[in-house]
PDB file of C-alpha atoms in Angstrom:
ATOM      1  CA  MET A 159      -2.670   0.970   2.837  1.00  0.00           C
ATOM      2  CA  LYS A 160      -6.083   1.084   1.233  1.00  0.00           C
ATOM      3  CA  ASP A 161      -7.894  -1.956  -0.157  1.00  0.00           C
ATOM      4  CA  TRP A 162      -8.442  -0.342  -3.555  1.00  0.00           C
ATOM      5  CA  ASN A 163     -10.778  -3.054  -4.850  1.00  0.00           C
ATOM      6  CA  SER A 164     -13.124  -2.635  -1.873  1.00  0.00           C
ATOM      7  CA  TYR A 165     -12.821   1.146  -2.136  1.00  0.00           C
ATOM      8  CA  SER A 166     -13.737   1.043  -5.824  1.00  0.00           C
ATOM      9  CA  ALA A 167     -16.793  -1.140  -5.210  1.00  0.00           C
ATOM     10  CA  ALA A 168     -17.988   1.061  -2.353  1.00  0.00           C
ATOM     11  CA  ALA A 169     -17.460   4.243  -4.375  1.00  0.00           C
ATOM     12  CA  LYS A 170     -19.480   2.812  -7.273  1.00  0.00           C
ATOM     13  CA  ASP A 171     -22.321   1.950  -4.886  1.00  0.00           C
ATOM     14  CA  ARG A 172     -22.305   5.458  -3.402  1.00  0.00           C
ATOM     15  CA  GLY A 173     -22.120   6.927  -6.891  1.00  0.00           C
ATOM     16  CA  LYS A 174     -25.301   5.077  -7.790  1.00  0.00           C
ATOM     17  CA  GLU A 175     -26.917   6.464  -4.645  1.00  0.00           C
ATOM     18  CA  LEU A 176     -25.903  10.023  -5.546  1.00  0.00           C
ATOM     19  CA  SER A 177     -27.162   9.468  -9.077  1.00  0.00           C
ATOM     20  CA  ALA A 178     -30.575   8.450  -7.723  1.00  0.00           C
ATOM     21  CA  LEU A 179     -30.681  11.515  -5.461  1.00  0.00           C
ATOM     22  CA  HIS A 180     -29.383  14.024  -8.039  1.00  0.00           C
ATOM     23  CA  PRO A 181     -29.412  12.516 -11.543  1.00  0.00           C
ATOM     24  CA  GLU A 182     -28.719  15.779 -13.387  1.00  0.00           C
ATOM     25  CA  LEU A 183     -25.558  16.388 -11.355  1.00  0.00           C
ATOM     26  CA  VAL A 184     -24.184  12.941 -12.131  1.00  0.00           C
ATOM     27  CA  LYS A 185     -25.237  13.229 -15.769  1.00  0.00           C
ATOM     28  CA  GLY A 186     -23.300  16.493 -16.031  1.00  0.00           C
ATOM     29  CA  PHE A 187     -20.226  14.999 -14.367  1.00  0.00           C
ATOM     30  CA  VAL A 188     -20.310  11.993 -16.703  1.00  0.00           C
ATOM     31  CA  ALA A 189     -20.626  14.310 -19.713  1.00  0.00           C
ATOM     32  CA  LEU A 190     -17.679  16.441 -18.561  1.00  0.00           C
ATOM     33  CA  SER A 191     -15.558  13.375 -17.889  1.00  0.00           C
ATOM     34  CA  GLY A 192     -16.440  11.868 -21.247  1.00  0.00           C
ATOM     35  CA  ALA A 193     -15.678  15.070 -23.106  1.00  0.00           C
ATOM     36  CA  SER A 194     -12.259  15.356 -21.504  1.00  0.00           C
ATOM     37  CA  ALA A 195     -11.448  11.797 -22.577  1.00  0.00           C
ATOM     38  CA  ARG A 196     -11.989  12.648 -26.243  1.00  0.00           C
ATOM     39  CA  THR A 197      -8.686  14.292 -27.060  1.00  0.00           C
ATOM     40  CA  GLN A 198      -7.193  14.999 -30.472  1.00  0.00           C
ATOM     41  CA  HIS A 199      -3.578  15.566 -29.523  1.00  0.00           C
ATOM     42  CA  LEU A 200      -2.956  13.407 -26.445  1.00  0.00           C
ATOM     43  CA  ASP A 201      -3.060   9.643 -26.459  1.00  0.00           C
ATOM     44  CA  ALA A 202      -4.981   7.826 -23.739  1.00  0.00           C
ATOM     45  CA  LYS A 203      -1.855   6.868 -21.786  1.00  0.00           C
ATOM     46  CA  THR A 204      -0.564  10.457 -21.660  1.00  0.00           C
ATOM     47  CA  ARG A 205      -3.973  11.726 -20.615  1.00  0.00           C
ATOM     48  CA  GLU A 206      -4.178   9.182 -17.796  1.00  0.00           C
ATOM     49  CA  LEU A 207      -0.658   9.978 -16.588  1.00  0.00           C
ATOM     50  CA  ILE A 208      -1.676  13.644 -16.382  1.00  0.00           C
ATOM     51  CA  ALA A 209      -4.857  12.635 -14.572  1.00  0.00           C
ATOM     52  CA  LEU A 210      -2.836  10.674 -11.999  1.00  0.00           C
ATOM     53  CA  ALA A 211      -0.537  13.626 -11.394  1.00  0.00           C
ATOM     54  CA  VAL A 212      -3.526  15.887 -10.853  1.00  0.00           C
ATOM     55  CA  ALA A 213      -5.235  13.269  -8.671  1.00  0.00           C
ATOM     56  CA  ILE A 214      -2.421  13.271  -6.140  1.00  0.00           C
ATOM     57  CA  THR A 215      -2.248  17.054  -6.023  1.00  0.00           C
ATOM     58  CA  THR A 216      -5.984  17.252  -5.337  1.00  0.00           C
ATOM     59  CA  ARG A 217      -5.843  14.271  -2.949  1.00  0.00           C
ATOM     60  CA  CYS A 218      -8.725  12.523  -4.708  1.00  0.00           C
ATOM     61  CA  ASP A 219      -8.889   8.816  -3.854  1.00  0.00           C
ATOM     62  CA  GLY A 220     -11.670   8.217  -6.361  1.00  0.00           C
ATOM     63  CA  CYS A 221      -9.582   9.849  -9.084  1.00  0.00           C
ATOM     64  CA  ILE A 222      -6.547   7.763  -8.145  1.00  0.00           C
ATOM     65  CA  ASP A 223      -8.633   4.587  -8.251  1.00  0.00           C
ATOM     66  CA  ALA A 224     -10.221   5.342 -11.619  1.00  0.00           C
ATOM     67  CA  HIS A 225      -7.155   6.712 -13.362  1.00  0.00           C
ATOM     68  CA  VAL A 226      -4.751   3.992 -12.191  1.00  0.00           C
ATOM     69  CA  ARG A 227      -7.097   1.480 -13.779  1.00  0.00           C
ATOM     70  CA  LYS A 228      -7.412   3.546 -16.958  1.00  0.00           C
ATOM     71  CA  ALA A 229      -3.654   4.193 -17.134  1.00  0.00           C
ATOM     72  CA  GLN A 230      -2.933   0.483 -16.822  1.00  0.00           C
ATOM     73  CA  ALA A 231      -5.521  -0.286 -19.504  1.00  0.00           C
ATOM     74  CA  ALA A 232      -3.821   2.275 -21.755  1.00  0.00           C
ATOM     75  CA  GLY A 233      -0.492   0.510 -21.255  1.00  0.00           C
ATOM     76  CA  ALA A 234       1.143   2.770 -18.662  1.00  0.00           C
ATOM     77  CA  THR A 235       3.841   1.099 -16.621  1.00  0.00           C
ATOM     78  CA  ARG A 236       4.562   1.642 -12.941  1.00  0.00           C
ATOM     79  CA  ALA A 237       7.764   3.432 -13.971  1.00  0.00           C
ATOM     80  CA  GLU A 238       5.825   5.837 -16.209  1.00  0.00           C
ATOM     81  CA  MET A 239       3.323   6.459 -13.428  1.00  0.00           C
ATOM     82  CA  ALA A 240       6.199   7.148 -11.017  1.00  0.00           C
ATOM     83  CA  GLU A 241       7.682   9.727 -13.398  1.00  0.00           C
ATOM     84  CA  ALA A 242       4.331  11.486 -13.773  1.00  0.00           C
ATOM     85  CA  LEU A 243       3.906  11.466  -9.992  1.00  0.00           C
ATOM     86  CA  GLY A 244       7.396  12.912  -9.634  1.00  0.00           C
ATOM     87  CA  VAL A 245       6.356  15.916 -11.707  1.00  0.00           C
ATOM     88  CA  ALA A 246       3.297  16.428  -9.487  1.00  0.00           C
ATOM     89  CA  ILE A 247       5.380  16.122  -6.319  1.00  0.00           C
ATOM     90  CA  ALA A 248       7.874  18.678  -7.607  1.00  0.00           C
ATOM     91  CA  LEU A 249       5.065  21.085  -8.544  1.00  0.00           C
ATOM     92  CA  ASN A 250       3.489  20.751  -5.114  1.00  0.00           C
ATOM     93  CA  ALA A 251       6.850  21.567  -3.546  1.00  0.00           C
ATOM     94  CA  GLY A 252       7.158  24.541  -5.900  1.00  0.00           C
ATOM     95  CA  ALA A 253       3.701  25.751  -4.956  1.00  0.00           C
ATOM     96  CA  ALA A 254       4.538  25.481  -1.253  1.00  0.00           C
ATOM     97  CA  PHE A 255       7.755  27.426  -1.853  1.00  0.00           C
ATOM     98  CA  THR A 256       5.889  30.148  -3.748  1.00  0.00           C
ATOM     99  CA  TYR A 257       3.222  30.437  -1.048  1.00  0.00           C
ATOM    100  CA  ALA A 258       5.964  30.663   1.576  1.00  0.00           C
ATOM    101  CA  LEU A 259       6.962  33.884  -0.197  1.00  0.00           C
ATOM    102  CA  HIS A 260       3.384  35.113   0.217  1.00  0.00           C
ATOM    103  CA  VAL A 261       3.747  34.600   3.967  1.00  0.00           C
ATOM    104  CA  LEU A 262       6.853  36.772   3.957  1.00  0.00           C
ATOM    105  CA  ASP A 263       4.974  39.443   1.963  1.00  0.00           C
ATOM    106  CA  ALA A 264       2.055  39.343   4.393  1.00  0.00           C
ATOM    107  CA  ALA A 265       4.426  39.561   7.344  1.00  0.00           C
ATOM    108  CA  ASP A 266       6.131  42.611   5.790  1.00  0.00           C
ATOM    109  CA  ALA A 267       2.754  44.239   5.150  1.00  0.00           C
ATOM    110  CA  GLY A 268       1.922  43.916   8.839  1.00  0.00           C
ATOM    111  CA  LYS A 269       4.957  45.939   9.917  1.00  0.00           C
TER     112      LYS A 269
END
């Protein structure tokens, strides 16, 4: 398993490096991230649970690191995180099932 504390520190250092190389890119990312955090209808915990579900479907370690910390700060429990992850797992399985049907379509088209 990953040492998430070391990962987080290293990612922050690399983020600073990218910011020095391309400040406008990082500024834009920070603005987008900040804007998405200002919600009117979702509380912070719900938003972070959604973010964790998306993070595992996109396989983003940096997202997992950041949003686990934010979810915990917002009061999310491990059980709540597990339920959100269960939804993401089920959706990934559903997507794989649906794309399996595309394979059958493509195979039929090749006949």
